PDB file of C-alpha atoms in Angstrom:
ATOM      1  CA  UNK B 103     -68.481 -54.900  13.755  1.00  0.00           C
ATOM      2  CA  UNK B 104     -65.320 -53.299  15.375  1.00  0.00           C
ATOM      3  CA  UNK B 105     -62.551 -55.401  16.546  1.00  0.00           C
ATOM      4  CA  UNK B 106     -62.111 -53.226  19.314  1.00  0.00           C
ATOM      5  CA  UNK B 107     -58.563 -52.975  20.734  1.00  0.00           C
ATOM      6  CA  UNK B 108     -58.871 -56.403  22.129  1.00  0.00           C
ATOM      7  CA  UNK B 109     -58.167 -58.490  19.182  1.00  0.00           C
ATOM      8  CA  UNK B 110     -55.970 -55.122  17.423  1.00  0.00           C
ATOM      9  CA  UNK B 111     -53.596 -55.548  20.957  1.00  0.00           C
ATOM     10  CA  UNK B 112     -53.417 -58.897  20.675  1.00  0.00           C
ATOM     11  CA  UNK B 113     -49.864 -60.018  20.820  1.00  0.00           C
ATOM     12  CA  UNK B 114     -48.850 -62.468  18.094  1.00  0.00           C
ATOM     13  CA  UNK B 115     -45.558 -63.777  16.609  1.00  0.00           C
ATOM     14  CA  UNK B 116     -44.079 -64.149  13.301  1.00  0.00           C
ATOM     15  CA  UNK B 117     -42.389 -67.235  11.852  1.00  0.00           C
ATOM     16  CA  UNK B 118     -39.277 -66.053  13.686  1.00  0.00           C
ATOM     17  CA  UNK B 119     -41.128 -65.941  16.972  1.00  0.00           C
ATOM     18  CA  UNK B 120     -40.898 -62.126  17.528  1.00  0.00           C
ATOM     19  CA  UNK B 121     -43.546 -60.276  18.804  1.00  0.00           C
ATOM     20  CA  UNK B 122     -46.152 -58.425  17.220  1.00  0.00           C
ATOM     21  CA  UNK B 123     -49.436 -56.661  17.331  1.00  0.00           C
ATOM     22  CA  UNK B 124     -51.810 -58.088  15.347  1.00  0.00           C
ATOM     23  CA  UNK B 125     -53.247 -54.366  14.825  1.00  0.00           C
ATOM     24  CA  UNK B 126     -50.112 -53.880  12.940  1.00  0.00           C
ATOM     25  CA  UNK B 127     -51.287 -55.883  10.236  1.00  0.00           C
ATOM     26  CA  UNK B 128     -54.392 -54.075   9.070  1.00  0.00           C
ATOM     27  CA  UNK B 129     -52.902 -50.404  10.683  1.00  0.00           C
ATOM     28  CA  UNK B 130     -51.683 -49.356   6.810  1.00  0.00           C
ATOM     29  CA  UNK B 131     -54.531 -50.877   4.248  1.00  0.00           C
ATOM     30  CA  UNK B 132     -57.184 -53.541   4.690  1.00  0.00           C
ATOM     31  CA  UNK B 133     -56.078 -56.873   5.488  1.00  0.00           C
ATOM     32  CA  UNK B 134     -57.151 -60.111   4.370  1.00  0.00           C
ATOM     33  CA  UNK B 135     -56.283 -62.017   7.648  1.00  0.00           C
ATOM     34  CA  UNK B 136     -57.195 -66.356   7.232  1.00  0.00           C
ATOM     35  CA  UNK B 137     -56.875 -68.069  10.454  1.00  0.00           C
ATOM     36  CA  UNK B 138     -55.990 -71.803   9.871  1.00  0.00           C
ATOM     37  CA  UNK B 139     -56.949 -74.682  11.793  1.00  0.00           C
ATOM     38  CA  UNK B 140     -53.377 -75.667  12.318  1.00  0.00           C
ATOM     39  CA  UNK B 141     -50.378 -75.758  10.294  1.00  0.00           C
ATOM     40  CA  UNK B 142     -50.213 -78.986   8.121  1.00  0.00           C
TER      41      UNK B 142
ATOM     42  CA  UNK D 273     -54.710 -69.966  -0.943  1.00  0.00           C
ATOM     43  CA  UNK D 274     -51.245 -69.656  -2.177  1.00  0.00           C
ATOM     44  CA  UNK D 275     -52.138 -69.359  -5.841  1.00  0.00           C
ATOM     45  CA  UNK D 276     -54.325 -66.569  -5.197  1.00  0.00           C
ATOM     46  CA  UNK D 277     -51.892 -64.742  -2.590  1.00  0.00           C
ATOM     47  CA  UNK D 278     -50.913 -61.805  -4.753  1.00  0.00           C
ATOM     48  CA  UNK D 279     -54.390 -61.117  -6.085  1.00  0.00           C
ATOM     49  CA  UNK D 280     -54.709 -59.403  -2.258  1.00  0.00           C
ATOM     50  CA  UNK D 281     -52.446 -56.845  -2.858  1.00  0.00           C
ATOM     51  CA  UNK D 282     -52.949 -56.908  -6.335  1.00  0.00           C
ATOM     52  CA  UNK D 283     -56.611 -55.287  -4.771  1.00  0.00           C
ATOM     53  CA  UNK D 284     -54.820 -52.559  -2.192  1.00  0.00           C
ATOM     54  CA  UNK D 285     -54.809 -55.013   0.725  1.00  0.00           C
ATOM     55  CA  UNK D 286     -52.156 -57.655   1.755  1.00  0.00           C
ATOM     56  CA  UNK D 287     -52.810 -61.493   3.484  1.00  0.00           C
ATOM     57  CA  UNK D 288     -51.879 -62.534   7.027  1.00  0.00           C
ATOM     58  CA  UNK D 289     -52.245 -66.377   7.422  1.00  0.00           C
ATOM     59  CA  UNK D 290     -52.673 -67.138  11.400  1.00  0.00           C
ATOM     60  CA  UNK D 291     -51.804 -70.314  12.856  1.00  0.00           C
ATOM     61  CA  UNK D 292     -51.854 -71.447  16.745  1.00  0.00           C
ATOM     62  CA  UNK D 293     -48.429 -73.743  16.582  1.00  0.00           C
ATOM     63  CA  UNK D 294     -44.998 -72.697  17.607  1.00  0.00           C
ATOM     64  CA  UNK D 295     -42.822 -70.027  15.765  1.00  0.00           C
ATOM     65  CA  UNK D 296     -41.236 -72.865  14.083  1.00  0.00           C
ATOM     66  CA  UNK D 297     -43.758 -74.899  13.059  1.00  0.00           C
ATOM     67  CA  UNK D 298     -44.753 -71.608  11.298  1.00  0.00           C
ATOM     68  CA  UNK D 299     -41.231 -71.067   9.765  1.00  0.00           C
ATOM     69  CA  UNK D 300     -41.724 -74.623   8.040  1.00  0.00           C
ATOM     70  CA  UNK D 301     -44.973 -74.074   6.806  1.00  0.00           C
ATOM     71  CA  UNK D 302     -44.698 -71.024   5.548  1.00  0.00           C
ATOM     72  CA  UNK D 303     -41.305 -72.618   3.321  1.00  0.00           C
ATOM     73  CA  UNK D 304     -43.201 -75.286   2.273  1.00  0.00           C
ATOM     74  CA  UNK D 305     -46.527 -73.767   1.190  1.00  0.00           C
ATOM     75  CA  UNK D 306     -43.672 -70.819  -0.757  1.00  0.00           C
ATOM     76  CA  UNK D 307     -45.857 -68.088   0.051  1.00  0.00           C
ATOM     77  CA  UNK D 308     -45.006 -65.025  -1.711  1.00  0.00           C
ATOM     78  CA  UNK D 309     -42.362 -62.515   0.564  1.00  0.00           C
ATOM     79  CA  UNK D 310     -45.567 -59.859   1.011  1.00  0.00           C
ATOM     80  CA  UNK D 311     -47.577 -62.789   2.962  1.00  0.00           C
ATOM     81  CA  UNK D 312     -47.246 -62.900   6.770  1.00  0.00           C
ATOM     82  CA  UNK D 313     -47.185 -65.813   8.409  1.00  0.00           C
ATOM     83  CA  UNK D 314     -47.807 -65.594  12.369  1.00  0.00           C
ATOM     84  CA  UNK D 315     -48.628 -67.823  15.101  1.00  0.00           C
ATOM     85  CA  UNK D 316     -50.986 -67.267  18.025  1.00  0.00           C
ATOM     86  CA  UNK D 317     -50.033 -69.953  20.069  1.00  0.00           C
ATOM     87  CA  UNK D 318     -52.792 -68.381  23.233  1.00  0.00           C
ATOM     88  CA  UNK D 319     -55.325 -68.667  20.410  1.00  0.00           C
ATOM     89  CA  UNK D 320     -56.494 -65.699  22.217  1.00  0.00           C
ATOM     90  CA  UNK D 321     -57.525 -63.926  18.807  1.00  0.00           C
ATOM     91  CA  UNK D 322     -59.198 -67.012  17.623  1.00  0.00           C
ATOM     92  CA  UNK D 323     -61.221 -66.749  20.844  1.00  0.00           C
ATOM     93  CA  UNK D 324     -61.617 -62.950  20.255  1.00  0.00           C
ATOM     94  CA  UNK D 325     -62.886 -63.261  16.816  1.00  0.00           C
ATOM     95  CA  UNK D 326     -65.348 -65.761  17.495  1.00  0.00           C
ATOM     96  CA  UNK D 327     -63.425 -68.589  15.696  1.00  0.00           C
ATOM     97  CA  UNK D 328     -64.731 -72.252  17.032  1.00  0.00           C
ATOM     98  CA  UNK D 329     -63.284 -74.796  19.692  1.00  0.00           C
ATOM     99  CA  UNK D 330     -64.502 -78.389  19.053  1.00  0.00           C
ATOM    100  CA  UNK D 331     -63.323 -82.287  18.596  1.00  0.00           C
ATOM    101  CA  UNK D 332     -67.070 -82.922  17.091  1.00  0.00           C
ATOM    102  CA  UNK D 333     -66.321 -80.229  14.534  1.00  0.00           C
ATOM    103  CA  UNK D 334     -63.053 -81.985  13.676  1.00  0.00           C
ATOM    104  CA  UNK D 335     -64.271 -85.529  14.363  1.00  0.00           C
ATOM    105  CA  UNK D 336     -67.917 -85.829  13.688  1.00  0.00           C
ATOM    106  CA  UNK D 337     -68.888 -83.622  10.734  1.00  0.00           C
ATOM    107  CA  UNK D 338     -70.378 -85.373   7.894  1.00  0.00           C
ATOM    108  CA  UNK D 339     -69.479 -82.054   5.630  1.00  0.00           C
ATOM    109  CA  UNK D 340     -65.774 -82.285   6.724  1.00  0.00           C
ATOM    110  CA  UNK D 341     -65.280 -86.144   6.647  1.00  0.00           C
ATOM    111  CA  UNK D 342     -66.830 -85.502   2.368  1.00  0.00           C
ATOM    112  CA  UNK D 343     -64.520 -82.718   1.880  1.00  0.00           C
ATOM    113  CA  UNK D 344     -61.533 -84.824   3.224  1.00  0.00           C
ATOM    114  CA  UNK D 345     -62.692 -87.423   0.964  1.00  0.00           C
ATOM    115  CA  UNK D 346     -62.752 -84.832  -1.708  1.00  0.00           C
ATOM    116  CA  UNK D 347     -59.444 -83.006  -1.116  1.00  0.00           C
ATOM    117  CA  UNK D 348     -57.570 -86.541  -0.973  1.00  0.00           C
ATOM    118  CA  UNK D 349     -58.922 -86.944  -4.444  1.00  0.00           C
ATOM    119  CA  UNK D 350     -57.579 -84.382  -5.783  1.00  0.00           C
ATOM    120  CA  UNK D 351     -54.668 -85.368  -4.547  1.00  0.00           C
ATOM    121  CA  UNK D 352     -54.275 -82.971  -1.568  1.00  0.00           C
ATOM    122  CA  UNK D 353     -52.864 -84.633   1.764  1.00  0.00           C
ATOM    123  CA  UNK D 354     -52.653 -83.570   5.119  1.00  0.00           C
ATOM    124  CA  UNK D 355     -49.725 -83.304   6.831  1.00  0.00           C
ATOM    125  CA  UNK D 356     -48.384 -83.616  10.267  1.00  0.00           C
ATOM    126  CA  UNK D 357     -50.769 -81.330  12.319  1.00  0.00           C
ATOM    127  CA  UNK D 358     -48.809 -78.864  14.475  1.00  0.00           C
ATOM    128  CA  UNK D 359     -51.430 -76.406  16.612  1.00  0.00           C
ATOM    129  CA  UNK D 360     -54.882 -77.379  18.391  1.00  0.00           C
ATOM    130  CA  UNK D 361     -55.938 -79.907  16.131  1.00  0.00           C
ATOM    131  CA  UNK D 362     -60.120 -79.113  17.659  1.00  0.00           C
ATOM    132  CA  UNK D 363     -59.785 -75.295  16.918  1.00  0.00           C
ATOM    133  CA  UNK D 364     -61.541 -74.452  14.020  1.00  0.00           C
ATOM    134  CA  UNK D 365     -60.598 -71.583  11.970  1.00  0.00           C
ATOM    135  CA  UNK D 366     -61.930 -68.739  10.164  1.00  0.00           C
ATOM    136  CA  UNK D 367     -61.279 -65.380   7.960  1.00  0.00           C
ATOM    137  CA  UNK D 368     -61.696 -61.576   8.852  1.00  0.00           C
ATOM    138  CA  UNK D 369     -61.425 -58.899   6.494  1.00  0.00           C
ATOM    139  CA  UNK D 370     -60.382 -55.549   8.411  1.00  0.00           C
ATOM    140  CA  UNK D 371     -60.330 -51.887   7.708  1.00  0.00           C
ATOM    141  CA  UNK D 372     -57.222 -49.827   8.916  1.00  0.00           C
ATOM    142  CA  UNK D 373     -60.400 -48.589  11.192  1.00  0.00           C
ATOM    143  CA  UNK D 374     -60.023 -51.959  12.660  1.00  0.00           C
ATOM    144  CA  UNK D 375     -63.468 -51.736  11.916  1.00  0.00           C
ATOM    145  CA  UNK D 376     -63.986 -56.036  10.370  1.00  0.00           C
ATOM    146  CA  UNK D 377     -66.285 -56.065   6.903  1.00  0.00           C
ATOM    147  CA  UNK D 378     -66.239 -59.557   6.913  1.00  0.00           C
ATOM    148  CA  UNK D 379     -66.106 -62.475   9.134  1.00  0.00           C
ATOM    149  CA  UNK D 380     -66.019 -66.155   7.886  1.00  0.00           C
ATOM    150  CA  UNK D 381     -66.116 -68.740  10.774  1.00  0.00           C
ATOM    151  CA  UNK D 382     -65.006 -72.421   9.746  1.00  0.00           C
ATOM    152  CA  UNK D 383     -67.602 -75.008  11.561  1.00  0.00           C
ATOM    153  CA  UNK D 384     -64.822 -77.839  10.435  1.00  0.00           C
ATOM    154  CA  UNK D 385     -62.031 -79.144   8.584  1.00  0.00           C
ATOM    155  CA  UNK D 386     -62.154 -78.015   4.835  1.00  0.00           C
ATOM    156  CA  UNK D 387     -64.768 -75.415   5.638  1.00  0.00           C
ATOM    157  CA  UNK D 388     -63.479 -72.246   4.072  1.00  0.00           C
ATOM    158  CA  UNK D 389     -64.443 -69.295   2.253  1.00  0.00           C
ATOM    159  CA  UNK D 390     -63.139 -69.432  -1.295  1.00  0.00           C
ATOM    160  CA  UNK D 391     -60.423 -66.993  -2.583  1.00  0.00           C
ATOM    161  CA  UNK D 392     -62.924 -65.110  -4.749  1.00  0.00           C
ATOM    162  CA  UNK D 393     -65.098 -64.354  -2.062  1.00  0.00           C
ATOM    163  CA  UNK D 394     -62.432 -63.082   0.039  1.00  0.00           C
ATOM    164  CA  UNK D 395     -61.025 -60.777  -2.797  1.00  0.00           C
ATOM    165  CA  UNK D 396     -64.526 -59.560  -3.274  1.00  0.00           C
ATOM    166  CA  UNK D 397     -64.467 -58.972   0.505  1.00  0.00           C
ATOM    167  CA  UNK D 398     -61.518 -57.151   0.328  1.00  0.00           C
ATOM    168  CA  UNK D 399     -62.561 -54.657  -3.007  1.00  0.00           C
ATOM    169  CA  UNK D 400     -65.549 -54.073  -0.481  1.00  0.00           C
ATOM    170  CA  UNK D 401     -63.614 -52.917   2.450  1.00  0.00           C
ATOM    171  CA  UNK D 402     -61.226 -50.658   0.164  1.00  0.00           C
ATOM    172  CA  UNK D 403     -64.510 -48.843  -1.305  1.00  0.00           C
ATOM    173  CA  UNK D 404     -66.270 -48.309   2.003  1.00  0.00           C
TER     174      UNK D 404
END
């Protein structure tokens, strides 16, 4: 399964609410990436 | 999955941790969980990537499952408490382990509260996508 550049362009933020790629995250090594319900 | 936060990079990868609340409910979870300083912490407020990934939308999930209604049970027990929810409180998680490919070796989805794969299996995950 690719992600294909849908999920990769996906436009997240960090916990200072700036912008970023989620692509970013796995574009240097493999990335372990857990998607929680919700915070809490 | 705090404890087990540097074993990730510890095996050539690193952790992201996505959420769907606000940039600030992030900010305070992330501080009070302590992950360490390699661990981002994002937000995804559209939940568009949850939708992307194939990641679950349901109150029955959250409400109604007998397996998540034992494992609350369970986690309380051990003396593990839930706090104030901040995000969708029906959107059901889930893990992906990705290549810098983008190509994903691994794909958990969470069918309810508590359901979640287990550190070990994720490291595994992770020595897998490193040796492919």
């Amino acid at each position: 399964m690719r992600t294909g550049p849908e999920l990769a362009d996906v436009v997240v933020k960090d916990a200072k609410g700036r912008d970023l790629r989620l692509g970013d995250v796995w574009r240097d090594k493999p990335a372990v990436v857990v998607f929680v319900r919700h915070y809490g | 999955m705090r404890p087990h936060a540097l074993e990730f990079e510890q095996n050539g990868g690193k952790l992201a941790v996505v959420g769907n609340g606000w940039p600030a409910a992030a900010k305070a979870w992330a501080e009070h969980v302590g992950f360490p300083p390699g661990v981002q912490v994002l937000t995804d407020p559209s939940k568009k990537a949850y939708d992307l990934a194939g990641f679950k939308r349901s109150a029955a999930l959250t409400l109604l499952n007998p397996r998540s209604i034992l494992r609350f049970v369970r986690a309380n027990l051990h003396g593990f408490r839930q706090g104030r929810t901040a995000g969708d409180p029906w959107q059901q998680g889930g893990a992906l382990v990705v290549q810098p490919s983008g190509k994903v070796t691994y794909r958990y989805v969470s069918f309810g509260p508590g359901d979640h794969p287990s550190p070990a299996a994720l490291v595994d995950a992770l020595r897998q996508a490193r040796a492919a």
